[in-house]
Short mmCIF file of C-alpha atoms and ligand atoms in Angstrom, two decimals:
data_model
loop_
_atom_site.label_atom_id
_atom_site.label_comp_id
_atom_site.label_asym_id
_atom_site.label_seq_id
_atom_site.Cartn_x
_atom_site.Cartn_y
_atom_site.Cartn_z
CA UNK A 1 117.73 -48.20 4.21
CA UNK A 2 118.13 -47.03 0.69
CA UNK A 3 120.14 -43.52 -0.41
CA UNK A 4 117.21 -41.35 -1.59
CA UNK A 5 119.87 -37.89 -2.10
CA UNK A 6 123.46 -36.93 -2.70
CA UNK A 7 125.16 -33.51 -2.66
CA UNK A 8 128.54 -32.60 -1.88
CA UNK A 9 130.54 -28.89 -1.66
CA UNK A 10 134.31 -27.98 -2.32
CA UNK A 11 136.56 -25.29 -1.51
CA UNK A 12 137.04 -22.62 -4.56
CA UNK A 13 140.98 -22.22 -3.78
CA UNK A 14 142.35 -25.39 -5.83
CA UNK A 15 146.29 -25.91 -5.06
CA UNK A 16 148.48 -27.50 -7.37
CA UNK A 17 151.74 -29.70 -6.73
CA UNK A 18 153.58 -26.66 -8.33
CA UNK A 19 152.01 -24.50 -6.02
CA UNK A 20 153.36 -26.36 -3.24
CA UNK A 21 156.89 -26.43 -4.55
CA UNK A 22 157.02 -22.86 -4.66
CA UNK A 23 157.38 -22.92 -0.43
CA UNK A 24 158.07 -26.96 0.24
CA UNK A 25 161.50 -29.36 -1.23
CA UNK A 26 158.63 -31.24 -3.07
CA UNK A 27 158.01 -31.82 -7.05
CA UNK A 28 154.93 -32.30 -8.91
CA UNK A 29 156.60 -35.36 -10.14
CA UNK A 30 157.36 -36.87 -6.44
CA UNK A 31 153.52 -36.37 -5.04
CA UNK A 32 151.95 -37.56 -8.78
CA UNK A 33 154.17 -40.55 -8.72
CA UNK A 34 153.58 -41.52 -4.88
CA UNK A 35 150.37 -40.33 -4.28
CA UNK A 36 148.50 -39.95 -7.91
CA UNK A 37 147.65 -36.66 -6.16
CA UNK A 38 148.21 -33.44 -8.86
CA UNK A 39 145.82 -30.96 -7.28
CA UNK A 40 143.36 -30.22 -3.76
CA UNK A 41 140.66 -27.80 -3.13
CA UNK A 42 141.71 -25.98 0.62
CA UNK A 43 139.61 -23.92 2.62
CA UNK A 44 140.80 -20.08 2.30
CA UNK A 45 137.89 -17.95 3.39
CA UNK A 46 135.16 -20.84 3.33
CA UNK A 47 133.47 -22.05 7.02
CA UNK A 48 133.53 -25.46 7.05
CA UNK A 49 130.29 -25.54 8.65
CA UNK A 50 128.50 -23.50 5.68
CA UNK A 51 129.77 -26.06 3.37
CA UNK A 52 128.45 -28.51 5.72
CA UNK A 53 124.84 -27.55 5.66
CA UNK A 54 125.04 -26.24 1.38
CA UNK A 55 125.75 -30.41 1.10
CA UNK A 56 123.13 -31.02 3.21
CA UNK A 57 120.49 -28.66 1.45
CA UNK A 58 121.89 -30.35 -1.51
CA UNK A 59 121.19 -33.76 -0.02
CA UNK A 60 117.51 -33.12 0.88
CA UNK A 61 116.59 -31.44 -2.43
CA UNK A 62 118.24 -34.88 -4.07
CA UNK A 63 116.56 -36.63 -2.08
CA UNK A 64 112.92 -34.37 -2.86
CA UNK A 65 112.74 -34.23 1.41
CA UNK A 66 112.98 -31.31 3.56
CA UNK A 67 114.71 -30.80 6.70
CA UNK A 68 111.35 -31.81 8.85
CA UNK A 69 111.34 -35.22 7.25
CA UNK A 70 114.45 -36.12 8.97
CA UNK A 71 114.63 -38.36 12.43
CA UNK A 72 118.20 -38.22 12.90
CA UNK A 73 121.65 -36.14 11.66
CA UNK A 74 125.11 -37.33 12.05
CA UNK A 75 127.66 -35.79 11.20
CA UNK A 76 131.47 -37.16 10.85
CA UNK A 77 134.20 -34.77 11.53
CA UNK A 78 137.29 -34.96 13.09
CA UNK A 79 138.38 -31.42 13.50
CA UNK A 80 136.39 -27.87 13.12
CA UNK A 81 136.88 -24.62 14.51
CA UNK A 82 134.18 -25.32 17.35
CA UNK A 83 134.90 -27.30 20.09
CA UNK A 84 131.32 -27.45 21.60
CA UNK A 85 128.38 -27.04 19.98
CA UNK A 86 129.08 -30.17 18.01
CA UNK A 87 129.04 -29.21 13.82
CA UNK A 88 125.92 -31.45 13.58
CA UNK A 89 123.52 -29.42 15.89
CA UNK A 90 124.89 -26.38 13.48
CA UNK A 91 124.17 -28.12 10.27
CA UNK A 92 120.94 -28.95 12.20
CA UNK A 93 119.94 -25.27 12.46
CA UNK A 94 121.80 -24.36 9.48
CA UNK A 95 119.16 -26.28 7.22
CA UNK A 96 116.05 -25.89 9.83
CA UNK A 97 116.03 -29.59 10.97
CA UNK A 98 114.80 -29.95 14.93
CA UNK A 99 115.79 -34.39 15.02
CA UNK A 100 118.21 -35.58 17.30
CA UNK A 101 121.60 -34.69 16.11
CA UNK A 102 125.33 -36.34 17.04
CA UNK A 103 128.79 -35.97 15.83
CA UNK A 104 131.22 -38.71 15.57
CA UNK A 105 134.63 -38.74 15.28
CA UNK A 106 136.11 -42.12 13.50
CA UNK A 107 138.80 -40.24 10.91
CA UNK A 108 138.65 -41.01 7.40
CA UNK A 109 136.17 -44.23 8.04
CA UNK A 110 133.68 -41.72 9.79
CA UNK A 111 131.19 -42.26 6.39
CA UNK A 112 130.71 -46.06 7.10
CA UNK A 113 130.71 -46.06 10.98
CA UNK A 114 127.94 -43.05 10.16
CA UNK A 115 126.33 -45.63 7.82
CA UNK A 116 126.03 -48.14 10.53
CA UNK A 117 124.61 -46.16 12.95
CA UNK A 118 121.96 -45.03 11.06
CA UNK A 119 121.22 -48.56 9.66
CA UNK A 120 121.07 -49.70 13.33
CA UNK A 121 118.81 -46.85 14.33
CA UNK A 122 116.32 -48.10 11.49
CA UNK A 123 116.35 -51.36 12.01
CA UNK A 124 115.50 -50.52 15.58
CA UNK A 125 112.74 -48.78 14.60
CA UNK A 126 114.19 -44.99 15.91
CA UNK A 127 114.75 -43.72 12.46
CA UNK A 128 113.17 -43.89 9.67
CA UNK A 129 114.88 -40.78 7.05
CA UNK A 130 118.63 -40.17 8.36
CA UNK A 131 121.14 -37.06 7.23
CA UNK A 132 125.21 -38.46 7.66
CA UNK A 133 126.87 -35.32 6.89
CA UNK A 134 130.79 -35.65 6.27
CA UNK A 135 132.56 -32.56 6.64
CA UNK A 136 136.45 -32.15 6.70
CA UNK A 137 139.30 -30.07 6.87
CA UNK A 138 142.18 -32.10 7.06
CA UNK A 139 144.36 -28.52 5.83
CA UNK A 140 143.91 -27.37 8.46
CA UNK A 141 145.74 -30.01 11.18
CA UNK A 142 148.91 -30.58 9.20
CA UNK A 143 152.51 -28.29 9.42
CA UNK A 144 152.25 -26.62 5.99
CA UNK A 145 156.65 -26.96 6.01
CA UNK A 146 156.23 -30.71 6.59
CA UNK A 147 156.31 -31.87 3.04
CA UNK A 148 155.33 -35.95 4.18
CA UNK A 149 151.76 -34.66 5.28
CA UNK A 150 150.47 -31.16 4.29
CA UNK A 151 151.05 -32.76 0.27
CA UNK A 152 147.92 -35.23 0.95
CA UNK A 153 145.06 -33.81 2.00
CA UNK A 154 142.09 -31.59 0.40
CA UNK A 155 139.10 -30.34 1.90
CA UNK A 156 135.27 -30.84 1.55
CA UNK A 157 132.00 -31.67 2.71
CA UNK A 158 129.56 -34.37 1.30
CA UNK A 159 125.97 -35.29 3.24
CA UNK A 160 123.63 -37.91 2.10
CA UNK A 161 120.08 -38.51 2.98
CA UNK A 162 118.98 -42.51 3.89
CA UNK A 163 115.12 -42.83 3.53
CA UNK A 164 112.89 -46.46 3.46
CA UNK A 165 114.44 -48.84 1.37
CA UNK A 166 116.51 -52.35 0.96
CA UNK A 167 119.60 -50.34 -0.16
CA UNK A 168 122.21 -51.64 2.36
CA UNK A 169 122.98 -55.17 2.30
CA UNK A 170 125.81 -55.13 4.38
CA UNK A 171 128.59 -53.35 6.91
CA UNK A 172 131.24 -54.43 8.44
CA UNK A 173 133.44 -52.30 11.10
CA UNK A 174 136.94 -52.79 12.51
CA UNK A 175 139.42 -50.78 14.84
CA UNK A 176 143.02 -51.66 16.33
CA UNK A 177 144.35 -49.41 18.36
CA UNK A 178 147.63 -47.67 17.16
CA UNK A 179 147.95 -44.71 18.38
CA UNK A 180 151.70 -43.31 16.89
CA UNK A 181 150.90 -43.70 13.85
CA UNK A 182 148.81 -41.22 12.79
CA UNK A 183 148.37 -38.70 15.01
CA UNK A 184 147.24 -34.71 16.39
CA UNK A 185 147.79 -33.16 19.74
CA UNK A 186 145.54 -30.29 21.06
CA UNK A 187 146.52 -28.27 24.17
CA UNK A 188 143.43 -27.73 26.21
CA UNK A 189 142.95 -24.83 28.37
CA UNK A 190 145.87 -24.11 31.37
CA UNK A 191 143.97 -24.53 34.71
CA UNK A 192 145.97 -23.63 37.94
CA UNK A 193 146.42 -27.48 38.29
CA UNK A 194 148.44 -28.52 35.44
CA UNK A 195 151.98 -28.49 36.32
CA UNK A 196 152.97 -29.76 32.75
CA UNK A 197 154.47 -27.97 30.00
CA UNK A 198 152.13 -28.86 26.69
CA UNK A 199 152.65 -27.97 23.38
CA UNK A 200 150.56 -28.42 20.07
CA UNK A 201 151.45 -31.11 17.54
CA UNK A 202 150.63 -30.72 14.56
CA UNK A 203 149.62 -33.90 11.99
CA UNK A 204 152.38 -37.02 12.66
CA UNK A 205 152.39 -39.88 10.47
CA UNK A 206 154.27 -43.24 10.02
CA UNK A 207 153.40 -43.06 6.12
CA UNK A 208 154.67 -46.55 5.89
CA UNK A 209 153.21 -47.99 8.51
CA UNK A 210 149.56 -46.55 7.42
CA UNK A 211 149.99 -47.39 3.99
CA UNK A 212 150.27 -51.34 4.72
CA UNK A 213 147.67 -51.20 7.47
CA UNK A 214 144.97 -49.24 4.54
CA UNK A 215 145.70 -52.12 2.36
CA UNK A 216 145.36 -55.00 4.62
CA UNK A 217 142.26 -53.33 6.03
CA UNK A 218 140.32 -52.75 2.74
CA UNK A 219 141.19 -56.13 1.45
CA UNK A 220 139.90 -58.08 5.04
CA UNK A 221 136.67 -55.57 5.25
CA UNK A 222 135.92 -55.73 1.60
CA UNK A 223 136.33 -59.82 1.49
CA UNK A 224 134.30 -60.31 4.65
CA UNK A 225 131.18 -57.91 4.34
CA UNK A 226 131.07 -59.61 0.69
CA UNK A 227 131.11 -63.08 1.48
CA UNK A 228 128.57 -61.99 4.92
CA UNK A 229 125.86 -60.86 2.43
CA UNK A 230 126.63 -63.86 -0.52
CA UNK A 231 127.71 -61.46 -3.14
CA UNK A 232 131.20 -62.16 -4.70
CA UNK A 233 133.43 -59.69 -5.91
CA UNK A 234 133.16 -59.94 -9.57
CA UNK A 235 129.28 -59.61 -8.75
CA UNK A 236 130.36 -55.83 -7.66
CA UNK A 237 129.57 -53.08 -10.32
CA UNK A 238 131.74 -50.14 -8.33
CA UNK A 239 134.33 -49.53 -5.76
CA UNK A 240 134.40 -46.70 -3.79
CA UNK A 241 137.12 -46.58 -1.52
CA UNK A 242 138.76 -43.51 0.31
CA UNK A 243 140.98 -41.72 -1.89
CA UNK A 244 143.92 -41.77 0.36
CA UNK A 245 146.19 -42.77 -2.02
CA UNK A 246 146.67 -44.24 -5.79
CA UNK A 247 149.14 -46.65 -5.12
CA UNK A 248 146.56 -47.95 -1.76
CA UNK A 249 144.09 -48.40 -4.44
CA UNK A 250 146.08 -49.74 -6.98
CA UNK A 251 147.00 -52.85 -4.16
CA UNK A 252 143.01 -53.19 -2.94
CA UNK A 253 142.45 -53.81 -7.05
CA UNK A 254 145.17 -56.09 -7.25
CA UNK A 255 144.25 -58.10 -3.81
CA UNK A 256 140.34 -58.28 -4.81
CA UNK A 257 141.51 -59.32 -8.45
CA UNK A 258 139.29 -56.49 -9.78
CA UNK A 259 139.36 -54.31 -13.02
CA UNK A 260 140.74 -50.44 -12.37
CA UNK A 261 137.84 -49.71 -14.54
CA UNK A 262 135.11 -50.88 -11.16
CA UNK A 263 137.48 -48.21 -9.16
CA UNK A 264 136.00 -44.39 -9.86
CA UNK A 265 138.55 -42.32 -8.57
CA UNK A 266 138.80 -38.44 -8.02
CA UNK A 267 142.13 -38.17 -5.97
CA UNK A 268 143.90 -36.78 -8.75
CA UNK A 269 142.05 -33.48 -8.07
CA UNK A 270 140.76 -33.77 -4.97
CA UNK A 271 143.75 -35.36 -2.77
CA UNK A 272 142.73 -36.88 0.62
CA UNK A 273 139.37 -35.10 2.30
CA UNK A 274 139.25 -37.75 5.32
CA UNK A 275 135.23 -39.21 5.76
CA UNK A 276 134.45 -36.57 3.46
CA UNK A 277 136.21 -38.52 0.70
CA UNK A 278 133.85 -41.89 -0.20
CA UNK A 279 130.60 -39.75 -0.04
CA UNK A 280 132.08 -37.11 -2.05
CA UNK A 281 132.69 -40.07 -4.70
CA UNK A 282 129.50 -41.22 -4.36
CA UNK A 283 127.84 -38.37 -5.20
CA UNK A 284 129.98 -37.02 -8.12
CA UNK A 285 129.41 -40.50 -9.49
CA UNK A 286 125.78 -40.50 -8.93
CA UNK A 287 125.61 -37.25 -10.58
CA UNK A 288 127.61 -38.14 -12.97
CA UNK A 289 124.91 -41.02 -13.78
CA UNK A 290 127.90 -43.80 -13.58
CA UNK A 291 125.95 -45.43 -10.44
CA UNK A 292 122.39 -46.44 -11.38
CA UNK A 293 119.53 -48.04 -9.68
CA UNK A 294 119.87 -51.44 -8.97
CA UNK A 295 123.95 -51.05 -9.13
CA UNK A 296 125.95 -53.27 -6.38
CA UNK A 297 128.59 -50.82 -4.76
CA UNK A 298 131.09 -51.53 -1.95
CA UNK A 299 132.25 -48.96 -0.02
CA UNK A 300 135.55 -48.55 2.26
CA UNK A 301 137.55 -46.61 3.91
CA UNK A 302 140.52 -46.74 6.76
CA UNK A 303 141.91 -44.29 8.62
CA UNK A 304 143.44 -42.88 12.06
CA UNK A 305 143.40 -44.96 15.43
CA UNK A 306 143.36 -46.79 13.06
CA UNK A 307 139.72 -47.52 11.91
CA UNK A 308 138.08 -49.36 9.05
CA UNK A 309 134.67 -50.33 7.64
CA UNK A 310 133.26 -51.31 4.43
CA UNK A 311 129.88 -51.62 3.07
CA UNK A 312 127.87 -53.07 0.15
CA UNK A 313 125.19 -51.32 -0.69
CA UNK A 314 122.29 -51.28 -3.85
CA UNK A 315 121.48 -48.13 -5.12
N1 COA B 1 158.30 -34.45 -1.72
C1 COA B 1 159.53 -34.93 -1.91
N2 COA B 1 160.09 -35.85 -1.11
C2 COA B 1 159.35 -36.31 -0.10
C3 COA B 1 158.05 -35.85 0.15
C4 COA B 1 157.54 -34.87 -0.71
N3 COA B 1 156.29 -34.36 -0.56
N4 COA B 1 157.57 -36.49 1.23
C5 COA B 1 158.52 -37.32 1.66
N5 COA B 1 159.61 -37.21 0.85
C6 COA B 1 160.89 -37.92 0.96
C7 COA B 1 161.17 -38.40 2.36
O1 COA B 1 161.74 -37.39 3.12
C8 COA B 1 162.12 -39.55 2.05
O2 COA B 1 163.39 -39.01 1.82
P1 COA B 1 164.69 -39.75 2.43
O3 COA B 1 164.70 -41.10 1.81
O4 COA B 1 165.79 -38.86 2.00
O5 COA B 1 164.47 -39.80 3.92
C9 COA B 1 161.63 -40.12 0.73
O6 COA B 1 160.80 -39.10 0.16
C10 COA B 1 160.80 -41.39 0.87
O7 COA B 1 159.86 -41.20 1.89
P2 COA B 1 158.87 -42.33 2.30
O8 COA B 1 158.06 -41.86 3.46
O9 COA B 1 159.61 -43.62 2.45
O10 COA B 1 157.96 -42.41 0.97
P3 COA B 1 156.79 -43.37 0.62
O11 COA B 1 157.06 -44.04 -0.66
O12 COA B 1 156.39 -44.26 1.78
O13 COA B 1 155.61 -42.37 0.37
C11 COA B 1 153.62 -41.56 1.45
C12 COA B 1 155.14 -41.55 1.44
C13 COA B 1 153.15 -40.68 2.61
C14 COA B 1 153.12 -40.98 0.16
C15 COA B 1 153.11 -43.02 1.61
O14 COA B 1 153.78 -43.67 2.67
C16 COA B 1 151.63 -43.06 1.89
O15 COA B 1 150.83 -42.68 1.06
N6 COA B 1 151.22 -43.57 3.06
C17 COA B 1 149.83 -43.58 3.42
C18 COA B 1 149.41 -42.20 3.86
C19 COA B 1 147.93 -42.06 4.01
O16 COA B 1 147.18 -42.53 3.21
N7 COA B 1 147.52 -41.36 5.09
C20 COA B 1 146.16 -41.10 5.36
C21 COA B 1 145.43 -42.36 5.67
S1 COA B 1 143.73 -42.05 5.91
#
């Protein structure tokens, strides 16, 4: 499959680190330095799911398809304000689509296990035009006092549109199971039945702990989908990795042995948008006209559970 169409929405509200120091014990100076983060875009009045399918009209008219040229649409979220109907059936009527339609859940590496999927449906012959529509609003699942976590994270959504091709050389998944170290609680519904008190939780995170696992994760996914499709590093024109963090970037440069000038990055103003975060990249890059046809680009990104994946892909 090759990527025939890119589009991508923000929210309008853009908060800076100053902003956040006017209610949190936090500095523009301690986020910048730790992070590289300086400003998000956060949902105010925006739905997340009208930004979802704006991307995805974006997407298709990128792509010079409409919504009835699409066999399948998957969408990555981890949290929106519907429980059931999942966003992508949503998005699905949202941009007049009537293909199959799932949602996945796989945190901030929801883009490449979405890219998988719909590389596996084509190559089984189910799909041949897919729609992965990333759409996140990490706001809105941290404690806005808890200055280690609400300080990250930006909203947005990003979709793009997978049509007949020899685009994607390569993906490679991985998950290990650690579940305290990045983590939400929901309360469900009482029923007469549960005896238990339960109480929301908002975001928790062992920053530490997620930091070192990001980097080790990148580096192993990166090195291995590389050497599985014969292409070596230096052979790489971009990297897009999640933009969880400067300094995790800065150590995935340093353990590839790569140039910062092969890393596009747009964390500085956009903080951490979970899946939405590589596509987003991708297309502001692609728009930009920095990736051309016929450029190598590896893709990656890590996040809760914890989850990883990276891809290498031709444009
Ligand atoms: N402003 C000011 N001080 C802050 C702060 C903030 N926003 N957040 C934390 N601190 C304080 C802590 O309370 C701590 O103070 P103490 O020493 O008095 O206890 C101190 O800064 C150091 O905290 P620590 O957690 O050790 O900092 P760190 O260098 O590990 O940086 C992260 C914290 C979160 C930036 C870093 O661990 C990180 O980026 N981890 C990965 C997070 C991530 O990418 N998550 C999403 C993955 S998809």
């Amino acid at each position: 499959m090759k990527i025939k169409g890119t589009g991508s929405v923000l929210p309008k509200k853009i908060v800076t680190n100053d902003m956040l120091s006017e209610f949190l014990d936090t500095s523009d100076q301690w986020i910048a330095s730790r992070t590289g983060v300086r400003s998000r875009k956060v949902i105010s009045d925006e739905k997340l799911e009208d930004m979802a399918v704006e991307a995805a009209l974006l997407a298709l008219e990128d792509a010079g398809m409409n919504a009835g040229n699409l066999d399948l649409i998957i969408c990555s979220n981890v949290v929106n304000e519907y429980i059931t109907p999942q966003l992508s059936c949503i998005i699905q009527g949202g941009i007049g689509a009537s293909c199959p339609c799932m949602d996945i859940n796989c945190a901030c590496a929801g883009f490449l296990y979405a890219l998988d999927i719909a590389d596996s449906y084509n190559k089984a012959g189910k799909a041949r035009n897919v729609l992965i529509v990333c759409a996140e609003e990490p706001t809105r699942m941290t404690d806005w006092t808890d200055r280690r976590t609400c300080v990250l994270f930006g909203d947005g959504a990003a979709a793009v549109v997978l049509g007949e091709g020899e685009g994607i050389k390569g993906i490679s998944l991985s998950a290990a199971s650690a579940t305290d170290k990045l983590w939400q609680y929901r309360v469900l519904q009482p029923t007469p039945y549960i005896t238990k008190e339960e109480h929301d939780v908002p975001l928790q995170m062992k920053g530490q702990d997620v930091f070192k696992f990001a980097v080790k994760a990148a580096g192993k996914d990166i090195s291995k989908t590389l050497s599985d499709v014969g292409v070596r590093p230096d052979d790489v024109d971009w990297y897009l990795v999640h933009q969880a963090n400067i300094r995790i970037i800065e150590a995935i440069q340093d353990y590839l042995e790569q140039p910062e000038s092969k890393f596009p990055v747009n964390i500085y103003d956009h903080g951490n948008s979970s899946s939405s975060s590589c596509p987003i990249l991708l297309d502001e890059n692609r728009r930009k006209g920095l990736l051309r046809e016929g450029d190598i680009v590896v893709l990656s990104a890590f996040g809760a559970g914890f989850v990883s994946g990276a891809a290498v892909i031709e444009m």
